[in-house]
Amino acid sequence: MGNASTGGRQRILSGMRPTGRLHLGNLVGALWNWRMLQDEYDCFFMIADYHALMSEYEAPADIAANTREVLIDFISCGLDPARSVIFRQSDVPEHAELHLILSCYTPISWLERNPTYKEQVQQLVTRDIHNYAFLGYPVLQTADIAIYKANLVPVGEDQLPHLELAREVVRRFNSLLGREALVEPQAKLTAAPRLLGIDRRKMSKSYGNQIDVADPPDAIRKKVMAMITDPLRIRLADPGHPEDCNVCQYYKVFDPAAHPDVADKCRNSKWGCTDCKRHLADVLVTFLAEPRAMRAELEAHPDRLRDILADGARRAQAAARQTLDEVRTLVGLGKM
Ligand code: ATP
Ligand code: MG
């Protein structure tokens, strides 16, 4: 069920907050999937800088620099500005206006009961997120999706409550105004693997346990050599447990053809963890060579980056303006 403006294809919106360079977890869990979606869907990929500000407001100076880093990572990992609309959220301030309008239709209790919010307020100790904006984080997400009338949103399990809230807000808006003005988005669940960081916790910027897509070869080698392997294998002669070893899991993801052999060498003590890691470092260095080259190319041509964002903003804004104008009329703003 697409529409005329998308050439019959369904529309997808997804985004990432510019809080740092992207790591292998982001690549495996999101970007690989996004890259594939471009073949089949009308895609909008957003760098969500308003959303970054909600938690980074005390020291927001890095948001602009991180936007550039994320843009470079997007393009060097295969997002294609010719096929997809790649844009910065704040370049389309229509998002902020729709956010305000939709906030009128969002009961506070819906936000307060949001499990992700409750969890983050408890767990995020490095930032004070007891601000008004952070409570409304999912309302801005709703506006991000609704303003493009996106039908599908690629999400992991952990984002489902946010999407459910977006659907409820859209339903409430449409039902109170007696018109199917906004599109109720569906989740497009992705069964992406969860990549662990070098310390075996979930790879995450906030844990500092990540390998970045843009890490130079020597940094990759250093981080891989620091990876925790099978905790039960102490001496070379001890048989390994590849299914419990994070390093072996990396082979599964980044060099699946080699994985059976690696698992055999580990299980039957044919090589030690150091050999295994040294080889994995080579695999990752090779694997990231192409994005690294592309990054160097883009860094040498900042005008290309500016053009991509300017073009993305123009295309996004054309779609967003249309929805916002309809909504404004519907809610009695700006017309007499
Ligand atoms: P933060 O620490 O600020 O939460 P993060 O490193 O966890 O940052 P997010 O911005 O939360 O990254 O995530 C962006 C996208 O990458 C999301 O779609 C998320 O599901 C995916 N992602 C993040 N970390 C991983 C991981 N370790 N494995 C798989 N996917 C991941
Ligand atoms: Mg996260």
mmCIF file of C-alpha atoms and ligand atoms in Angstrom:
data_model
loop_
_atom_site.group_PDB
_atom_site.id
_atom_site.type_symbol
_atom_site.label_atom_id
_atom_site.label_comp_id
_atom_site.label_asym_id
_atom_site.label_seq_id
_atom_site.Cartn_x
_atom_site.Cartn_y
_atom_site.Cartn_z
ATOM 1 C CA MET A 1 0.000 0.000 0.000
ATOM 2 C CA GLY A 2 2.163 2.843 -1.224
ATOM 3 C CA ASN A 3 1.017 6.152 -2.623
ATOM 4 C CA ALA A 4 1.428 8.112 -5.812
ATOM 5 C CA SER A 5 4.219 10.355 -4.516
ATOM 6 C CA THR A 6 6.414 7.353 -3.721
ATOM 7 C CA GLY A 7 5.852 5.588 -7.042
ATOM 8 C CA GLY A 8 3.777 2.927 -5.291
ATOM 9 C CA ARG A 9 6.547 1.979 -2.884
ATOM 10 C CA GLN A 10 6.051 1.987 0.853
ATOM 11 C CA ARG A 11 7.865 4.700 2.723
ATOM 12 C CA ILE A 12 10.357 4.126 5.512
ATOM 13 C CA LEU A 13 11.807 6.526 8.025
ATOM 14 C CA SER A 14 14.648 5.819 10.379
ATOM 15 C CA GLY A 15 17.270 7.861 12.156
ATOM 16 C CA MET A 16 20.243 8.003 14.454
ATOM 17 C CA ARG A 17 21.277 10.539 17.027
ATOM 18 C CA PRO A 18 24.558 12.335 16.306
ATOM 19 C CA THR A 19 26.245 11.498 19.596
ATOM 20 C CA GLY A 20 29.458 10.088 18.115
ATOM 21 C CA ARG A 21 30.883 8.027 15.288
ATOM 22 C CA LEU A 22 29.072 4.810 14.425
ATOM 23 C CA HIS A 23 30.385 1.504 15.719
ATOM 24 C CA LEU A 24 30.174 -2.077 14.503
ATOM 25 C CA GLY A 25 27.009 -2.624 16.592
ATOM 26 C CA ASN A 26 25.255 0.210 14.727
ATOM 27 C CA LEU A 27 26.479 -1.253 11.456
ATOM 28 C CA VAL A 28 25.270 -4.788 12.125
ATOM 29 C CA GLY A 29 22.101 -3.773 13.986
ATOM 30 C CA ALA A 30 20.905 -0.946 11.768
ATOM 31 C CA LEU A 31 22.954 0.254 8.795
ATOM 32 C CA TRP A 32 23.239 -3.087 6.978
ATOM 33 C CA ASN A 33 19.498 -3.392 7.126
ATOM 34 C CA TRP A 34 18.923 0.210 5.990
ATOM 35 C CA ARG A 35 21.273 -0.290 3.070
ATOM 36 C CA MET A 36 19.194 -3.256 1.916
ATOM 37 C CA LEU A 37 15.875 -1.484 2.381
ATOM 38 C CA GLN A 38 16.900 1.116 -0.187
ATOM 39 C CA ASP A 39 16.331 -1.442 -2.960
ATOM 40 C CA GLU A 40 12.684 -1.912 -2.142
ATOM 41 C CA TYR A 41 11.392 1.120 -0.274
ATOM 42 C CA ASP A 42 11.195 4.874 -0.475
ATOM 43 C CA CYS A 43 13.657 5.635 2.322
ATOM 44 C CA PHE A 44 14.207 8.669 4.537
ATOM 45 C CA PHE A 45 17.281 8.474 6.784
ATOM 46 C CA MET A 46 17.633 11.185 9.357
ATOM 47 C CA ILE A 47 20.402 12.455 11.602
ATOM 48 C CA ALA A 48 18.343 13.274 14.664
ATOM 49 C CA ASP A 49 20.079 16.315 16.111
ATOM 50 C CA TYR A 50 17.032 17.658 17.983
ATOM 51 C CA HIS A 51 16.918 14.273 19.711
ATOM 52 C CA ALA A 52 20.610 14.552 20.556
ATOM 53 C CA LEU A 53 20.037 17.967 22.126
ATOM 54 C CA MET A 54 17.468 16.473 24.515
ATOM 55 C CA SER A 55 20.233 14.725 26.457
ATOM 56 C CA GLU A 56 23.328 16.737 25.371
ATOM 57 C CA TYR A 57 21.959 20.235 26.092
ATOM 58 C CA GLU A 58 24.562 21.003 28.760
ATOM 59 C CA ALA A 59 27.439 20.676 26.285
ATOM 60 C CA PRO A 60 25.862 20.724 22.835
ATOM 61 C CA ALA A 61 28.931 21.925 20.932
ATOM 62 C CA ASP A 62 29.736 18.424 19.645
ATOM 63 C CA ILE A 63 26.370 17.864 18.003
ATOM 64 C CA ALA A 64 27.352 19.659 14.787
ATOM 65 C CA ALA A 65 30.687 17.839 14.490
ATOM 66 C CA ASN A 66 29.015 14.503 15.248
ATOM 67 C CA THR A 67 26.399 15.187 12.585
ATOM 68 C CA ARG A 68 29.202 15.366 10.064
ATOM 69 C CA GLU A 69 30.756 12.142 11.408
ATOM 70 C CA VAL A 70 27.468 10.251 11.246
ATOM 71 C CA LEU A 71 26.826 11.547 7.736
ATOM 72 C CA ILE A 72 30.234 10.289 6.628
ATOM 73 C CA ASP A 73 29.560 6.918 8.278
ATOM 74 C CA PHE A 74 26.133 6.696 6.606
ATOM 75 C CA ILE A 75 27.532 7.276 3.130
ATOM 76 C CA SER A 76 30.659 5.189 3.561
ATOM 77 C CA CYS A 77 28.568 2.252 4.793
ATOM 78 C CA GLY A 78 26.366 2.288 1.709
ATOM 79 C CA LEU A 79 23.489 4.691 2.176
ATOM 80 C CA ASP A 80 22.952 6.233 -1.218
ATOM 81 C CA PRO A 81 21.919 9.900 -1.389
ATOM 82 C CA ALA A 82 20.744 9.422 -4.959
ATOM 83 C CA ARG A 83 18.165 6.826 -3.946
ATOM 84 C CA SER A 84 17.387 7.801 -0.353
ATOM 85 C CA VAL A 85 16.646 11.106 1.311
ATOM 86 C CA ILE A 86 19.461 11.618 3.806
ATOM 87 C CA PHE A 87 18.928 14.679 5.947
ATOM 88 C CA ARG A 88 19.480 16.456 9.243
ATOM 89 C CA GLN A 89 16.364 16.736 11.384
ATOM 90 C CA SER A 90 16.839 20.386 12.366
ATOM 91 C CA ASP A 91 17.191 21.393 8.703
ATOM 92 C CA VAL A 92 13.460 20.661 8.513
ATOM 93 C CA PRO A 93 12.002 22.672 11.403
ATOM 94 C CA GLU A 94 8.551 21.448 10.357
ATOM 95 C CA HIS A 95 9.345 18.458 12.616
ATOM 96 C CA ALA A 96 9.416 20.791 15.618
ATOM 97 C CA GLU A 97 6.089 22.397 14.762
ATOM 98 C CA LEU A 98 4.350 19.066 14.242
ATOM 99 C CA HIS A 99 5.898 17.911 17.516
ATOM 100 C CA LEU A 100 4.250 20.836 19.299
ATOM 101 C CA ILE A 101 0.894 20.158 17.680
ATOM 102 C CA LEU A 102 1.022 16.419 18.433
ATOM 103 C CA SER A 103 2.044 17.132 22.029
ATOM 104 C CA CYS A 104 -1.467 18.589 22.473
ATOM 105 C CA TYR A 105 -2.854 15.170 21.596
ATOM 106 C CA THR A 106 -0.524 13.201 23.877
ATOM 107 C CA PRO A 107 -1.673 12.528 27.438
ATOM 108 C CA ILE A 108 1.218 12.896 29.887
ATOM 109 C CA SER A 109 0.389 9.502 31.403
ATOM 110 C CA TRP A 110 1.224 7.794 28.088
ATOM 111 C CA LEU A 111 4.718 9.237 28.291
ATOM 112 C CA GLU A 112 5.257 8.539 31.958
ATOM 113 C CA ARG A 113 4.372 4.871 31.612
ATOM 114 C CA ASN A 114 6.821 4.369 28.702
ATOM 115 C CA PRO A 115 9.217 1.614 29.850
ATOM 116 C CA THR A 116 12.183 2.962 27.855
ATOM 117 C CA TYR A 117 11.819 6.321 29.570
ATOM 118 C CA LYS A 118 11.669 4.783 33.028
ATOM 119 C CA GLU A 119 14.711 2.661 32.285
ATOM 120 C CA GLN A 120 16.763 5.533 30.903
ATOM 121 C CA VAL A 121 15.990 7.865 33.787
ATOM 122 C CA GLN A 122 17.288 5.151 36.108
ATOM 123 C CA GLN A 123 20.290 4.036 34.091
ATOM 124 C CA LEU A 124 21.635 7.121 32.371
ATOM 125 C CA VAL A 125 23.738 8.552 35.161
ATOM 126 C CA THR A 126 26.112 10.662 33.077
ATOM 127 C CA ARG A 127 23.310 12.988 31.879
ATOM 128 C CA ASP A 128 20.497 14.778 33.664
ATOM 129 C CA ILE A 129 17.467 13.886 31.577
ATOM 130 C CA HIS A 130 14.805 15.089 33.992
ATOM 131 C CA ASN A 131 13.915 17.786 31.508
ATOM 132 C CA TYR A 132 10.579 18.489 29.831
ATOM 133 C CA ALA A 133 11.925 17.639 26.348
ATOM 134 C CA PHE A 134 13.216 14.180 27.207
ATOM 135 C CA LEU A 135 9.825 13.046 28.467
ATOM 136 C CA GLY A 136 8.498 14.005 25.046
ATOM 137 C CA TYR A 137 11.230 12.163 23.126
ATOM 138 C CA PRO A 138 8.723 9.713 21.586
ATOM 139 C CA VAL A 139 6.369 12.557 20.603
ATOM 140 C CA LEU A 140 9.111 14.061 18.461
ATOM 141 C CA GLN A 141 9.707 10.576 17.032
ATOM 142 C CA THR A 142 6.011 10.412 16.215
ATOM 143 C CA ALA A 143 6.265 13.747 14.417
ATOM 144 C CA ASP A 144 9.384 12.543 12.544
ATOM 145 C CA ILE A 145 7.473 9.562 11.186
ATOM 146 C CA ALA A 146 4.079 11.176 10.687
ATOM 147 C CA ILE A 147 5.386 14.209 8.826
ATOM 148 C CA TYR A 148 6.531 11.922 5.979
ATOM 149 C CA LYS A 149 3.434 9.709 6.221
ATOM 150 C CA ALA A 150 5.874 6.835 6.564
ATOM 151 C CA ASN A 151 4.165 3.432 6.599
ATOM 152 C CA LEU A 152 7.051 1.463 8.037
ATOM 153 C CA VAL A 153 9.666 2.015 10.683
ATOM 154 C CA PRO A 154 12.531 -0.471 11.009
ATOM 155 C CA VAL A 155 12.976 -1.126 14.714
ATOM 156 C CA GLY A 156 14.477 -3.582 17.122
ATOM 157 C CA GLU A 157 12.389 -5.119 19.926
ATOM 158 C CA ASP A 158 13.534 -2.419 22.366
ATOM 159 C CA GLN A 159 11.957 0.339 20.263
ATOM 160 C CA LEU A 160 8.520 -1.292 20.029
ATOM 161 C CA PRO A 161 6.975 0.685 22.921
ATOM 162 C CA HIS A 162 7.934 3.948 21.199
ATOM 163 C CA LEU A 163 6.352 2.867 17.973
ATOM 164 C CA GLU A 164 3.202 1.753 19.775
ATOM 165 C CA LEU A 165 3.001 5.210 21.298
ATOM 166 C CA ALA A 166 3.379 6.798 17.863
ATOM 167 C CA ARG A 167 0.491 4.665 16.606
ATOM 168 C CA GLU A 168 -1.689 5.672 19.566
ATOM 169 C CA VAL A 169 -0.980 9.372 19.102
ATOM 170 C CA VAL A 170 -1.762 9.170 15.381
ATOM 171 C CA ARG A 171 -4.994 7.257 16.084
ATOM 172 C CA ARG A 172 -6.067 9.796 18.701
ATOM 173 C CA PHE A 173 -5.297 12.715 16.404
ATOM 174 C CA ASN A 174 -7.176 11.180 13.480
ATOM 175 C CA SER A 175 -10.147 10.147 15.572
ATOM 176 C CA LEU A 176 -10.562 13.491 17.374
ATOM 177 C CA LEU A 177 -10.372 15.376 14.102
ATOM 178 C CA GLY A 178 -12.563 12.899 12.247
ATOM 179 C CA ARG A 179 -10.148 12.464 9.375
ATOM 180 C CA GLU A 180 -7.450 9.942 8.440
ATOM 181 C CA ALA A 181 -5.001 12.818 8.088
ATOM 182 C CA LEU A 182 -1.929 11.052 9.444
ATOM 183 C CA VAL A 183 -0.731 7.560 8.590
ATOM 184 C CA GLU A 184 -0.504 4.986 11.370
ATOM 185 C CA PRO A 185 2.994 3.541 11.010
ATOM 186 C CA GLN A 186 3.795 -0.170 11.308
ATOM 187 C CA ALA A 187 6.909 -1.651 12.874
ATOM 188 C CA LYS A 188 9.218 -3.459 10.518
ATOM 189 C CA LEU A 189 10.913 -5.760 12.988
ATOM 190 C CA THR A 190 14.481 -6.614 12.207
ATOM 191 C CA ALA A 191 16.044 -9.754 13.621
ATOM 192 C CA ALA A 192 19.445 -8.084 13.754
ATOM 193 C CA PRO A 193 22.120 -9.703 15.876
ATOM 194 C CA ARG A 194 23.165 -7.869 19.026
ATOM 195 C CA LEU A 195 26.877 -7.322 18.834
ATOM 196 C CA LEU A 196 28.843 -7.374 22.079
ATOM 197 C CA GLY A 197 31.655 -4.949 22.765
ATOM 198 C CA ILE A 198 35.230 -5.843 23.557
ATOM 199 C CA ASP A 199 34.244 -6.319 27.238
ATOM 200 C CA ARG A 200 31.355 -8.707 26.378
ATOM 201 C CA ARG A 201 28.651 -6.196 27.351
ATOM 202 C CA LYS A 202 26.384 -4.908 24.557
ATOM 203 C CA MET A 203 28.476 -2.714 22.289
ATOM 204 C CA SER A 204 27.482 0.844 23.066
ATOM 205 C CA LYS A 205 28.951 4.324 22.793
ATOM 206 C CA SER A 206 28.038 4.969 26.402
ATOM 207 C CA TYR A 207 30.049 1.954 27.611
ATOM 208 C CA GLY A 208 33.203 2.907 25.695
ATOM 209 C CA ASN A 209 33.575 -0.719 24.557
ATOM 210 C CA GLN A 210 33.088 -0.150 20.861
ATOM 211 C CA ILE A 211 35.035 -0.613 17.650
ATOM 212 C CA ASP A 212 34.169 2.282 15.360
ATOM 213 C CA VAL A 213 33.609 1.877 11.641
ATOM 214 C CA ALA A 214 36.166 4.670 11.222
ATOM 215 C CA ASP A 215 38.829 3.248 13.543
ATOM 216 C CA PRO A 216 42.256 3.099 11.839
ATOM 217 C CA PRO A 217 43.904 -0.354 11.525
ATOM 218 C CA ASP A 218 46.189 0.057 14.555
ATOM 219 C CA ALA A 219 43.235 0.990 16.791
ATOM 220 C CA ILE A 220 41.264 -2.006 15.476
ATOM 221 C CA ARG A 221 44.175 -4.346 16.230
ATOM 222 C CA LYS A 222 44.624 -2.944 19.719
ATOM 223 C CA LYS A 223 40.939 -3.284 20.553
ATOM 224 C CA VAL A 224 40.631 -6.799 19.119
ATOM 225 C CA MET A 225 43.679 -7.969 21.073
ATOM 226 C CA ALA A 226 41.974 -6.634 24.232
ATOM 227 C CA MET A 227 38.774 -8.601 23.575
ATOM 228 C CA ILE A 228 37.674 -11.023 26.265
ATOM 229 C CA THR A 229 37.519 -14.568 24.835
ATOM 230 C CA ASP A 230 36.200 -17.840 26.273
ATOM 231 C CA PRO A 231 36.478 -17.335 30.055
ATOM 232 C CA LEU A 232 36.887 -21.106 30.583
ATOM 233 C CA ARG A 233 39.887 -21.445 28.312
ATOM 234 C CA ILE A 234 43.029 -20.578 30.217
ATOM 235 C CA ARG A 235 45.822 -22.588 28.590
ATOM 236 C CA LEU A 236 46.310 -23.337 24.919
ATOM 237 C CA ALA A 237 45.730 -27.046 25.613
ATOM 238 C CA ASP A 238 42.285 -26.374 27.175
ATOM 239 C CA PRO A 239 39.499 -27.121 24.705
ATOM 240 C CA GLY A 240 37.662 -23.867 23.787
ATOM 241 C CA HIS A 241 33.916 -23.164 23.676
ATOM 242 C CA PRO A 242 33.417 -21.147 20.503
ATOM 243 C CA GLU A 243 29.677 -20.764 21.162
ATOM 244 C CA ASP A 244 30.513 -18.826 24.358
ATOM 245 C CA CYS A 245 33.324 -16.807 22.836
ATOM 246 C CA ASN A 246 32.666 -13.284 21.626
ATOM 247 C CA VAL A 247 35.627 -13.431 19.224
ATOM 248 C CA CYS A 248 34.158 -16.513 17.508
ATOM 249 C CA GLN A 249 30.799 -14.731 17.248
ATOM 250 C CA TYR A 250 32.552 -11.932 15.366
ATOM 251 C CA TYR A 251 33.739 -14.458 12.780
ATOM 252 C CA LYS A 252 30.127 -15.557 12.322
ATOM 253 C CA VAL A 253 29.169 -11.975 11.492
ATOM 254 C CA PHE A 254 32.202 -10.654 9.616
ATOM 255 C CA ASP A 255 33.691 -13.769 7.994
ATOM 256 C CA PRO A 256 30.994 -16.463 8.067
ATOM 257 C CA ALA A 257 32.884 -18.698 5.622
ATOM 258 C CA ALA A 258 35.803 -18.970 8.046
ATOM 259 C CA HIS A 259 33.669 -19.559 11.128
ATOM 260 C CA PRO A 260 33.467 -23.403 11.040
ATOM 261 C CA ASP A 261 37.232 -23.685 10.726
ATOM 262 C CA VAL A 262 37.813 -21.141 13.499
ATOM 263 C CA ALA A 263 35.383 -22.988 15.775
ATOM 264 C CA ASP A 264 37.181 -26.285 15.064
ATOM 265 C CA LYS A 265 40.605 -24.805 15.815
ATOM 266 C CA CYS A 266 39.270 -23.403 19.071
ATOM 267 C CA ARG A 267 37.380 -26.506 20.217
ATOM 268 C CA ASN A 268 40.306 -28.806 19.437
ATOM 269 C CA SER A 269 43.080 -26.547 20.727
ATOM 270 C CA LYS A 270 44.658 -26.168 17.300
ATOM 271 C CA TRP A 271 45.394 -22.524 17.969
ATOM 272 C CA GLY A 272 45.361 -20.149 20.910
ATOM 273 C CA CYS A 273 43.094 -17.182 21.572
ATOM 274 C CA THR A 274 45.903 -14.789 20.626
ATOM 275 C CA ASP A 275 46.212 -16.370 17.159
ATOM 276 C CA CYS A 276 42.456 -16.275 16.812
ATOM 277 C CA LYS A 277 42.318 -12.582 17.706
ATOM 278 C CA ARG A 278 45.262 -11.633 15.532
ATOM 279 C CA HIS A 279 43.481 -13.195 12.583
ATOM 280 C CA LEU A 280 40.166 -11.533 13.475
ATOM 281 C CA ALA A 281 41.936 -8.160 13.521
ATOM 282 C CA ASP A 282 43.073 -8.828 9.927
ATOM 283 C CA VAL A 283 39.514 -9.756 8.974
ATOM 284 C CA LEU A 284 38.108 -6.530 10.427
ATOM 285 C CA VAL A 285 40.843 -4.333 8.971
ATOM 286 C CA THR A 286 40.094 -5.785 5.517
ATOM 287 C CA PHE A 287 36.368 -5.595 6.068
ATOM 288 C CA LEU A 288 36.516 -1.906 6.974
ATOM 289 C CA ALA A 289 38.959 -0.942 4.219
ATOM 290 C CA GLU A 290 36.242 0.170 1.824
ATOM 291 C CA PRO A 291 34.365 2.430 4.284
ATOM 292 C CA ARG A 292 37.734 3.810 5.387
ATOM 293 C CA ALA A 293 38.689 4.738 1.829
ATOM 294 C CA MET A 294 35.298 6.278 1.231
ATOM 295 C CA ARG A 295 35.576 8.293 4.443
ATOM 296 C CA ALA A 296 38.978 9.661 3.362
ATOM 297 C CA GLU A 297 37.450 10.663 0.043
ATOM 298 C CA LEU A 298 34.548 12.467 1.693
ATOM 299 C CA GLU A 299 36.775 14.195 4.227
ATOM 300 C CA ALA A 300 38.770 15.567 1.328
ATOM 301 C CA HIS A 301 35.581 16.960 -0.268
ATOM 302 C CA PRO A 302 33.560 18.730 2.438
ATOM 303 C CA ASP A 303 31.524 20.424 -0.307
ATOM 304 C CA ARG A 304 30.095 17.002 -1.214
ATOM 305 C CA LEU A 305 28.867 16.563 2.357
ATOM 306 C CA ARG A 306 27.265 19.988 2.338
ATOM 307 C CA ASP A 307 25.575 19.205 -0.983
ATOM 308 C CA ILE A 308 24.197 15.908 0.305
ATOM 309 C CA LEU A 309 22.669 17.611 3.342
ATOM 310 C CA ALA A 310 21.324 20.519 1.310
ATOM 311 C CA ASP A 311 19.724 18.200 -1.229
ATOM 312 C CA GLY A 312 18.348 15.960 1.536
ATOM 313 C CA ALA A 313 16.885 18.958 3.362
ATOM 314 C CA ARG A 314 15.223 20.209 0.194
ATOM 315 C CA ARG A 315 13.617 16.845 -0.601
ATOM 316 C CA ALA A 316 12.595 16.169 3.005
ATOM 317 C CA GLN A 317 11.176 19.635 3.474
ATOM 318 C CA ALA A 318 9.024 19.419 0.360
ATOM 319 C CA ALA A 319 7.286 16.348 1.789
ATOM 320 C CA ALA A 320 7.164 17.649 5.362
ATOM 321 C CA ARG A 321 5.722 21.034 4.404
ATOM 322 C CA GLN A 322 2.800 19.412 2.668
ATOM 323 C CA THR A 323 1.815 17.334 5.695
ATOM 324 C CA LEU A 324 2.306 20.235 8.078
ATOM 325 C CA ASP A 325 0.097 22.523 5.967
ATOM 326 C CA GLU A 326 -2.694 19.938 6.011
ATOM 327 C CA VAL A 327 -2.343 19.503 9.769
ATOM 328 C CA ARG A 328 -2.251 23.242 10.457
ATOM 329 C CA THR A 329 -5.475 23.735 8.525
ATOM 330 C CA LEU A 330 -7.091 20.815 10.296
ATOM 331 C CA VAL A 331 -6.269 22.167 13.762
ATOM 332 C CA GLY A 332 -7.300 25.725 12.975
ATOM 333 C CA LEU A 333 -3.876 27.347 12.796
ATOM 334 C CA GLY A 334 -2.986 30.055 10.313
ATOM 335 C CA LYS A 335 -6.345 30.339 8.551
ATOM 336 C CA MET A 336 -9.241 32.733 9.055
HETATM 337 P P1 ATP B 1 24.016 5.033 23.186
HETATM 338 O O1 ATP B 1 25.080 4.392 24.047
HETATM 339 O O2 ATP B 1 24.076 6.524 23.125
HETATM 340 O O3 ATP B 1 22.650 4.452 23.432
HETATM 341 P P2 ATP B 1 24.453 3.198 21.082
HETATM 342 O O4 ATP B 1 25.893 2.932 20.783
HETATM 343 O O5 ATP B 1 23.732 2.194 21.929
HETATM 344 O O6 ATP B 1 24.399 4.639 21.715
HETATM 345 P P3 ATP B 1 22.160 3.879 19.552
HETATM 346 O O7 ATP B 1 22.192 5.264 19.008
HETATM 347 O O8 ATP B 1 21.398 3.589 20.804
HETATM 348 O O9 ATP B 1 23.686 3.392 19.735
HETATM 349 O O10 ATP B 1 21.655 2.874 18.443
HETATM 350 C C1 ATP B 1 21.505 3.191 17.067
HETATM 351 C C2 ATP B 1 21.078 1.938 16.333
HETATM 352 O O11 ATP B 1 22.077 0.928 16.412
HETATM 353 C C3 ATP B 1 19.798 1.298 16.886
HETATM 354 O O12 ATP B 1 19.036 0.824 15.785
HETATM 355 C C4 ATP B 1 20.304 0.145 17.723
HETATM 356 O O13 ATP B 1 19.368 -0.910 17.789
HETATM 357 C C5 ATP B 1 21.563 -0.276 16.963
HETATM 358 N N1 ATP B 1 22.567 -0.816 17.886
HETATM 359 C C6 ATP B 1 23.217 -0.128 18.844
HETATM 360 N N2 ATP B 1 24.086 -0.911 19.507
HETATM 361 C C7 ATP B 1 23.971 -2.150 18.958
HETATM 362 C C8 ATP B 1 24.627 -3.420 19.186
HETATM 363 N N3 ATP B 1 25.545 -3.558 20.123
HETATM 364 N N4 ATP B 1 24.278 -4.482 18.418
HETATM 365 C C9 ATP B 1 23.326 -4.337 17.459
HETATM 366 N N5 ATP B 1 22.694 -3.192 17.188
HETATM 367 C C10 ATP B 1 23.003 -2.102 17.913
HETATM 368 MG MG MG B 2 21.676 2.624 22.781
#
